[in-house]
């Protein structure tokens, strides 16, 4: 770490006294237990497939698994508490029962779902609403001493649209500064509720309410976000802006791996240290290969 103000701890503190070292890029494998996620909806909807997917990602080098029971793609409909719990709890329990020990984050905006997931073995909460949707989310994260990911978004999924489908770009004065201001405030509120600073990770919300160009600005401006003093999560895997730039046309998520890898490397060079991805093996190999050069350029932050 050499950039002034760009300081965060050497580890991300998680639940049950665990932590994840940030001395190299960390890969978080996406395990969506949903029928309608944009890139892999239905792939892991049943328990045997979900457990096999978890085992495959860990074998490929995942440092962590992110499990969600509600799609956050643009236009997705909300999923009730009971249904989210029905989807995610058996998977978390099966993963722990199979002896898989990597950390698990629960992808939810509802504190009731998060609490049950933590009881089942989750170590962190990935809240794409940054605590907006559940009054008790920050208190839960504080009392259970788990990791907490806070993300920026403009609107909830039913009101959102894919980044390459805006007729007029969403209004931001300076997208990086506005996202940084918002995430800084959410982090301050989380800490006021008792969440430890070293437990917090920030996610700029690539693809959530931003145009193609605005997503690119956020990646290139990542050092502004790092100046808040928290690790940054890169979550751009297979998203529409990646396809629009890398393929220069409408594309299916399955076509976007090369572009995703390129943008993930760019984000790492700009200081991101955690990567939430669908393609674990490919990211593990490429990010590890590029890491020595990225470390020199980013100054170790």
Short mmCIF file of C-alpha atoms in Angstrom, two decimals:
data_model
loop_
_atom_site.label_atom_id
_atom_site.label_comp_id
_atom_site.label_asym_id
_atom_site.label_seq_id
_atom_site.Cartn_x
_atom_site.Cartn_y
_atom_site.Cartn_z
CA UNK A 1 0.00 0.00 0.00
CA UNK A 2 1.57 3.26 -1.09
CA UNK A 3 -1.29 5.47 -2.23
CA UNK A 4 -2.21 7.98 0.47
CA UNK A 5 -5.61 7.28 1.99
CA UNK A 6 -5.95 3.92 0.27
CA UNK A 7 -5.64 1.83 3.41
CA UNK A 8 -7.50 -1.28 4.42
CA UNK A 9 -6.48 -4.15 6.62
CA UNK A 10 -4.57 -7.23 5.46
CA UNK A 11 -7.63 -9.41 6.02
CA UNK A 12 -11.39 -9.33 5.66
CA UNK A 13 -12.89 -10.32 8.99
CA UNK A 14 -15.69 -12.89 8.71
CA UNK A 15 -17.92 -14.81 11.10
CA UNK A 16 -16.95 -17.41 13.71
CA UNK A 17 -13.53 -15.81 14.17
CA UNK A 18 -12.57 -16.49 10.57
CA UNK A 19 -10.93 -14.14 8.09
CA UNK A 20 -9.89 -14.02 4.46
CA UNK A 21 -6.42 -12.71 3.69
CA UNK A 22 -6.27 -9.98 1.04
CA UNK A 23 -2.63 -10.58 0.17
CA UNK A 24 -3.67 -11.77 -3.30
CA UNK A 25 -6.81 -11.70 -5.48
CA UNK A 26 -9.62 -13.67 -3.89
CA UNK A 27 -12.21 -15.49 -5.98
CA UNK A 28 -15.83 -15.74 -4.84
CA UNK A 29 -17.75 -18.37 -6.78
CA UNK A 30 -21.36 -17.50 -7.64
CA UNK A 31 -23.86 -20.19 -6.65
CA UNK A 32 -27.31 -18.91 -7.56
CA UNK A 33 -30.02 -21.22 -6.21
CA UNK A 34 -32.59 -19.59 -8.49
CA UNK A 35 -34.52 -20.40 -11.66
CA UNK A 36 -34.16 -16.92 -13.18
CA UNK A 37 -30.67 -15.46 -12.67
CA UNK A 38 -29.44 -13.81 -15.87
CA UNK A 39 -26.37 -15.98 -16.52
CA UNK A 40 -27.00 -19.31 -14.81
CA UNK A 41 -30.65 -19.42 -13.74
CA UNK A 42 -31.70 -22.99 -13.02
CA UNK A 43 -28.20 -24.47 -13.23
CA UNK A 44 -27.96 -24.97 -9.45
CA UNK A 45 -31.66 -24.83 -8.54
CA UNK A 46 -31.72 -28.41 -7.21
CA UNK A 47 -29.68 -29.55 -4.24
CA UNK A 48 -27.49 -32.19 -5.96
CA UNK A 49 -26.53 -29.75 -8.71
CA UNK A 50 -25.85 -26.98 -6.18
CA UNK A 51 -23.58 -29.18 -4.08
CA UNK A 52 -21.75 -30.42 -7.18
CA UNK A 53 -21.33 -26.83 -8.33
CA UNK A 54 -19.87 -25.85 -4.97
CA UNK A 55 -17.42 -28.74 -5.01
CA UNK A 56 -16.38 -27.92 -8.57
CA UNK A 57 -15.75 -24.24 -7.77
CA UNK A 58 -13.71 -25.02 -4.66
CA UNK A 59 -11.64 -27.55 -6.60
CA UNK A 60 -11.06 -24.88 -9.26
CA UNK A 61 -9.69 -22.43 -6.71
CA UNK A 62 -12.62 -20.51 -5.21
CA UNK A 63 -11.68 -18.84 -1.93
CA UNK A 64 -15.33 -18.29 -1.02
CA UNK A 65 -18.86 -19.14 -2.22
CA UNK A 66 -21.72 -16.64 -2.60
CA UNK A 67 -25.14 -18.27 -2.32
CA UNK A 68 -28.36 -16.48 -3.21
CA UNK A 69 -32.01 -17.44 -3.47
CA UNK A 70 -33.27 -14.32 -5.28
CA UNK A 71 -32.19 -13.08 -8.69
CA UNK A 72 -31.05 -9.45 -8.82
CA UNK A 73 -31.05 -9.20 -12.61
CA UNK A 74 -32.93 -6.23 -14.09
CA UNK A 75 -36.66 -6.92 -14.15
CA UNK A 76 -36.49 -9.82 -11.69
CA UNK A 77 -39.43 -10.20 -9.35
CA UNK A 78 -38.91 -10.27 -5.61
CA UNK A 79 -38.76 -13.54 -3.69
CA UNK A 80 -40.41 -13.84 -0.29
CA UNK A 81 -38.48 -14.59 2.90
CA UNK A 82 -39.78 -18.15 3.28
CA UNK A 83 -38.95 -19.05 -0.32
CA UNK A 84 -35.44 -17.64 -0.10
CA UNK A 85 -34.88 -19.65 3.07
CA UNK A 86 -36.29 -22.78 1.43
CA UNK A 87 -33.85 -22.38 -1.43
CA UNK A 88 -30.61 -21.50 0.35
CA UNK A 89 -30.63 -23.29 3.70
CA UNK A 90 -30.45 -26.88 2.42
CA UNK A 91 -27.57 -25.88 0.13
CA UNK A 92 -25.53 -24.22 2.88
CA UNK A 93 -26.13 -27.17 5.19
CA UNK A 94 -25.18 -29.65 2.46
CA UNK A 95 -21.98 -27.78 1.69
CA UNK A 96 -20.95 -27.75 5.33
CA UNK A 97 -22.06 -31.37 5.71
CA UNK A 98 -19.81 -32.33 2.81
CA UNK A 99 -16.80 -30.93 4.68
CA UNK A 100 -16.36 -27.84 2.48
CA UNK A 101 -14.81 -25.25 4.75
CA UNK A 102 -14.31 -22.18 2.52
CA UNK A 103 -16.23 -19.12 3.70
CA UNK A 104 -19.79 -18.63 2.48
CA UNK A 105 -21.63 -15.36 1.93
CA UNK A 106 -25.41 -15.17 1.77
CA UNK A 107 -26.66 -12.95 -1.05
CA UNK A 108 -29.82 -11.36 0.35
CA UNK A 109 -31.28 -8.01 1.32
CA UNK A 110 -33.45 -9.52 4.07
CA UNK A 111 -32.14 -9.89 7.59
CA UNK A 112 -34.38 -12.89 8.34
CA UNK A 113 -32.80 -14.81 5.48
CA UNK A 114 -29.31 -13.71 6.51
CA UNK A 115 -29.84 -14.80 10.12
CA UNK A 116 -30.97 -18.29 9.12
CA UNK A 117 -28.08 -18.60 6.67
CA UNK A 118 -25.56 -17.63 9.35
CA UNK A 119 -27.07 -20.24 11.67
CA UNK A 120 -26.56 -22.81 8.89
CA UNK A 121 -22.90 -21.91 8.35
CA UNK A 122 -22.60 -18.66 6.37
CA UNK A 123 -19.78 -16.28 7.32
CA UNK A 124 -20.79 -13.04 5.56
CA UNK A 125 -23.76 -11.11 4.21
CA UNK A 126 -23.77 -9.78 0.65
CA UNK A 127 -26.46 -7.08 0.69
CA UNK A 128 -27.01 -5.43 -2.69
CA UNK A 129 -29.28 -2.86 -1.02
CA UNK A 130 -26.49 -1.83 1.40
CA UNK A 131 -28.84 -2.22 4.36
CA UNK A 132 -31.68 -0.17 2.86
CA UNK A 133 -34.26 -2.97 2.68
CA UNK A 134 -33.92 -4.40 6.20
CA UNK A 135 -33.67 -2.18 9.27
CA UNK A 136 -32.07 -4.98 11.22
CA UNK A 137 -29.33 -5.96 8.74
CA UNK A 138 -26.59 -3.83 10.26
CA UNK A 139 -27.51 -4.90 13.81
CA UNK A 140 -27.46 -8.53 12.71
CA UNK A 141 -24.04 -8.20 11.07
CA UNK A 142 -22.74 -6.46 14.20
CA UNK A 143 -24.15 -8.93 16.72
CA UNK A 144 -23.02 -11.99 14.77
CA UNK A 145 -19.63 -10.46 13.88
CA UNK A 146 -19.89 -11.58 10.24
CA UNK A 147 -18.49 -10.01 7.08
CA UNK A 148 -20.67 -7.47 5.29
CA UNK A 149 -20.65 -6.48 1.61
CA UNK A 150 -22.39 -3.17 0.85
CA UNK A 151 -23.33 -2.42 -2.76
CA UNK A 152 -24.49 0.68 -4.62
CA UNK A 153 -27.61 0.54 -6.77
CA UNK A 154 -30.03 3.17 -8.02
CA UNK A 155 -33.26 1.16 -7.95
CA UNK A 156 -34.39 -2.36 -6.94
CA UNK A 157 -34.35 -5.11 -9.61
CA UNK A 158 -37.98 -4.81 -10.80
CA UNK A 159 -37.34 -1.17 -11.79
CA UNK A 160 -33.87 -1.69 -13.23
CA UNK A 161 -32.76 -2.46 -16.79
CA UNK A 162 -29.66 -3.88 -18.43
CA UNK A 163 -26.85 -1.34 -18.83
CA UNK A 164 -26.87 -1.45 -22.64
CA UNK A 165 -30.62 -0.83 -22.87
CA UNK A 166 -30.83 2.76 -21.65
CA UNK A 167 -32.19 5.23 -24.20
CA UNK A 168 -30.85 7.96 -21.90
CA UNK A 169 -28.03 7.25 -19.46
CA UNK A 170 -28.89 7.43 -15.74
CA UNK A 171 -28.09 10.85 -14.31
CA UNK A 172 -24.87 11.15 -12.33
CA UNK A 173 -22.77 14.27 -11.93
CA UNK A 174 -19.65 12.17 -11.48
CA UNK A 175 -20.58 8.51 -11.18
CA UNK A 176 -17.44 7.49 -9.25
CA UNK A 177 -17.70 10.31 -6.71
CA UNK A 178 -21.43 9.76 -6.20
CA UNK A 179 -21.02 6.01 -5.71
CA UNK A 180 -18.13 6.65 -3.31
CA UNK A 181 -20.17 9.18 -1.35
CA UNK A 182 -23.10 6.77 -1.04
CA UNK A 183 -21.01 3.75 -0.04
CA UNK A 184 -19.02 5.81 2.44
CA UNK A 185 -22.25 6.88 4.14
CA UNK A 186 -23.63 3.32 4.23
CA UNK A 187 -20.36 2.06 5.72
CA UNK A 188 -20.46 4.79 8.39
CA UNK A 189 -24.00 3.80 9.33
CA UNK A 190 -23.01 0.13 9.50
CA UNK A 191 -20.10 0.94 11.82
CA UNK A 192 -22.37 3.15 13.96
CA UNK A 193 -24.55 0.07 14.41
CA UNK A 194 -21.52 -1.89 15.63
CA UNK A 195 -20.14 -3.52 12.48
CA UNK A 196 -16.35 -3.65 12.61
CA UNK A 197 -14.52 -1.66 9.94
CA UNK A 198 -12.44 -4.71 9.04
CA UNK A 199 -15.64 -6.67 8.38
CA UNK A 200 -16.85 -4.35 5.60
CA UNK A 201 -16.28 -4.71 1.85
CA UNK A 202 -17.66 -2.24 -0.71
CA UNK A 203 -19.14 -3.11 -4.11
CA UNK A 204 -19.66 -0.29 -6.66
CA UNK A 205 -22.58 -2.18 -8.17
CA UNK A 206 -21.37 -2.57 -11.73
CA UNK A 207 -24.39 -3.09 -13.95
CA UNK A 208 -26.86 -1.88 -11.33
CA UNK A 209 -28.44 1.31 -12.63
CA UNK A 210 -25.44 2.46 -14.67
CA UNK A 211 -24.94 2.81 -18.40
CA UNK A 212 -22.19 1.01 -20.30
CA UNK A 213 -19.88 4.04 -20.13
CA UNK A 214 -20.63 4.66 -16.45
CA UNK A 215 -19.63 1.10 -15.57
CA UNK A 216 -16.32 1.61 -17.34
CA UNK A 217 -15.81 4.88 -15.45
CA UNK A 218 -16.33 3.09 -12.15
CA UNK A 219 -13.72 0.48 -12.99
CA UNK A 220 -11.13 3.03 -14.07
CA UNK A 221 -11.94 5.24 -11.07
CA UNK A 222 -11.61 2.45 -8.52
CA UNK A 223 -8.86 4.25 -6.59
CA UNK A 224 -11.40 6.90 -5.59
CA UNK A 225 -13.44 4.15 -3.95
CA UNK A 226 -10.34 2.70 -2.31
CA UNK A 227 -9.72 6.05 -0.66
CA UNK A 228 -12.72 5.24 1.57
CA UNK A 229 -10.48 2.70 3.28
CA UNK A 230 -12.28 -0.56 2.51
CA UNK A 231 -11.55 -3.47 0.16
CA UNK A 232 -13.43 -3.35 -3.14
CA UNK A 233 -15.39 -6.24 -4.61
CA UNK A 234 -15.46 -6.61 -8.40
CA UNK A 235 -18.75 -8.15 -9.54
CA UNK A 236 -18.95 -7.75 -13.31
CA UNK A 237 -19.06 -11.39 -14.39
CA UNK A 238 -20.86 -11.86 -17.75
CA UNK A 239 -22.80 -8.60 -17.41
CA UNK A 240 -24.36 -6.82 -20.36
CA UNK A 241 -21.90 -3.91 -20.49
CA UNK A 242 -19.07 -6.43 -20.80
CA UNK A 243 -20.70 -7.97 -23.86
CA UNK A 244 -21.55 -4.61 -25.39
CA UNK A 245 -17.93 -3.44 -25.25
CA UNK A 246 -16.06 -6.68 -25.89
CA UNK A 247 -18.34 -8.03 -28.63
CA UNK A 248 -19.84 -4.74 -29.87
CA UNK A 249 -23.28 -6.30 -30.26
CA UNK A 250 -26.16 -7.91 -28.42
CA UNK A 251 -24.84 -11.04 -26.76
CA UNK A 252 -25.74 -13.95 -24.57
CA UNK A 253 -24.07 -14.18 -21.13
CA UNK A 254 -22.43 -17.44 -22.23
CA UNK A 255 -20.42 -15.48 -24.84
CA UNK A 256 -18.96 -12.98 -22.41
CA UNK A 257 -16.18 -14.92 -20.68
CA UNK A 258 -13.25 -13.37 -22.63
CA UNK A 259 -14.58 -9.86 -22.01
CA UNK A 260 -15.25 -10.66 -18.36
CA UNK A 261 -11.67 -11.84 -17.86
CA UNK A 262 -10.31 -8.70 -19.50
CA UNK A 263 -12.40 -6.38 -17.32
CA UNK A 264 -11.62 -8.38 -14.17
CA UNK A 265 -7.90 -7.95 -14.82
CA UNK A 266 -8.42 -4.22 -15.39
CA UNK A 267 -10.31 -3.96 -12.12
CA UNK A 268 -7.54 -5.83 -10.30
CA UNK A 269 -4.96 -3.43 -11.73
CA UNK A 270 -7.13 -0.60 -10.39
CA UNK A 271 -7.05 -2.08 -6.89
CA UNK A 272 -9.99 -4.51 -6.60
CA UNK A 273 -9.09 -7.53 -4.48
CA UNK A 274 -12.25 -9.68 -4.37
CA UNK A 275 -13.89 -11.05 -7.52
CA UNK A 276 -17.40 -12.49 -7.58
CA UNK A 277 -17.47 -14.67 -10.70
CA UNK A 278 -19.23 -17.48 -12.53
CA UNK A 279 -16.03 -18.88 -14.08
CA UNK A 280 -13.73 -19.71 -11.19
CA UNK A 281 -11.04 -21.74 -12.92
CA UNK A 282 -10.41 -19.19 -15.67
CA UNK A 283 -10.27 -16.29 -13.20
CA UNK A 284 -8.01 -18.15 -10.80
CA UNK A 285 -5.47 -18.86 -13.51
CA UNK A 286 -5.47 -15.41 -15.12
CA UNK A 287 -5.62 -13.26 -12.00
CA UNK A 288 -2.85 -15.22 -10.32
CA UNK A 289 -0.74 -14.84 -13.44
CA UNK A 290 -1.32 -11.07 -13.60
CA UNK A 291 -1.11 -10.45 -9.87
CA UNK A 292 2.64 -9.64 -9.61
CA UNK A 293 2.34 -6.88 -12.22
CA UNK A 294 -0.92 -5.57 -10.72
CA UNK A 295 0.72 -5.39 -7.31
CA UNK A 296 3.52 -3.21 -8.68
CA UNK A 297 1.13 -0.86 -10.49
CA UNK A 298 -1.39 -0.49 -7.67
CA UNK A 299 1.31 0.00 -5.07
CA UNK A 300 0.23 -3.00 -3.02
CA UNK A 301 -3.13 -1.55 -2.01
#
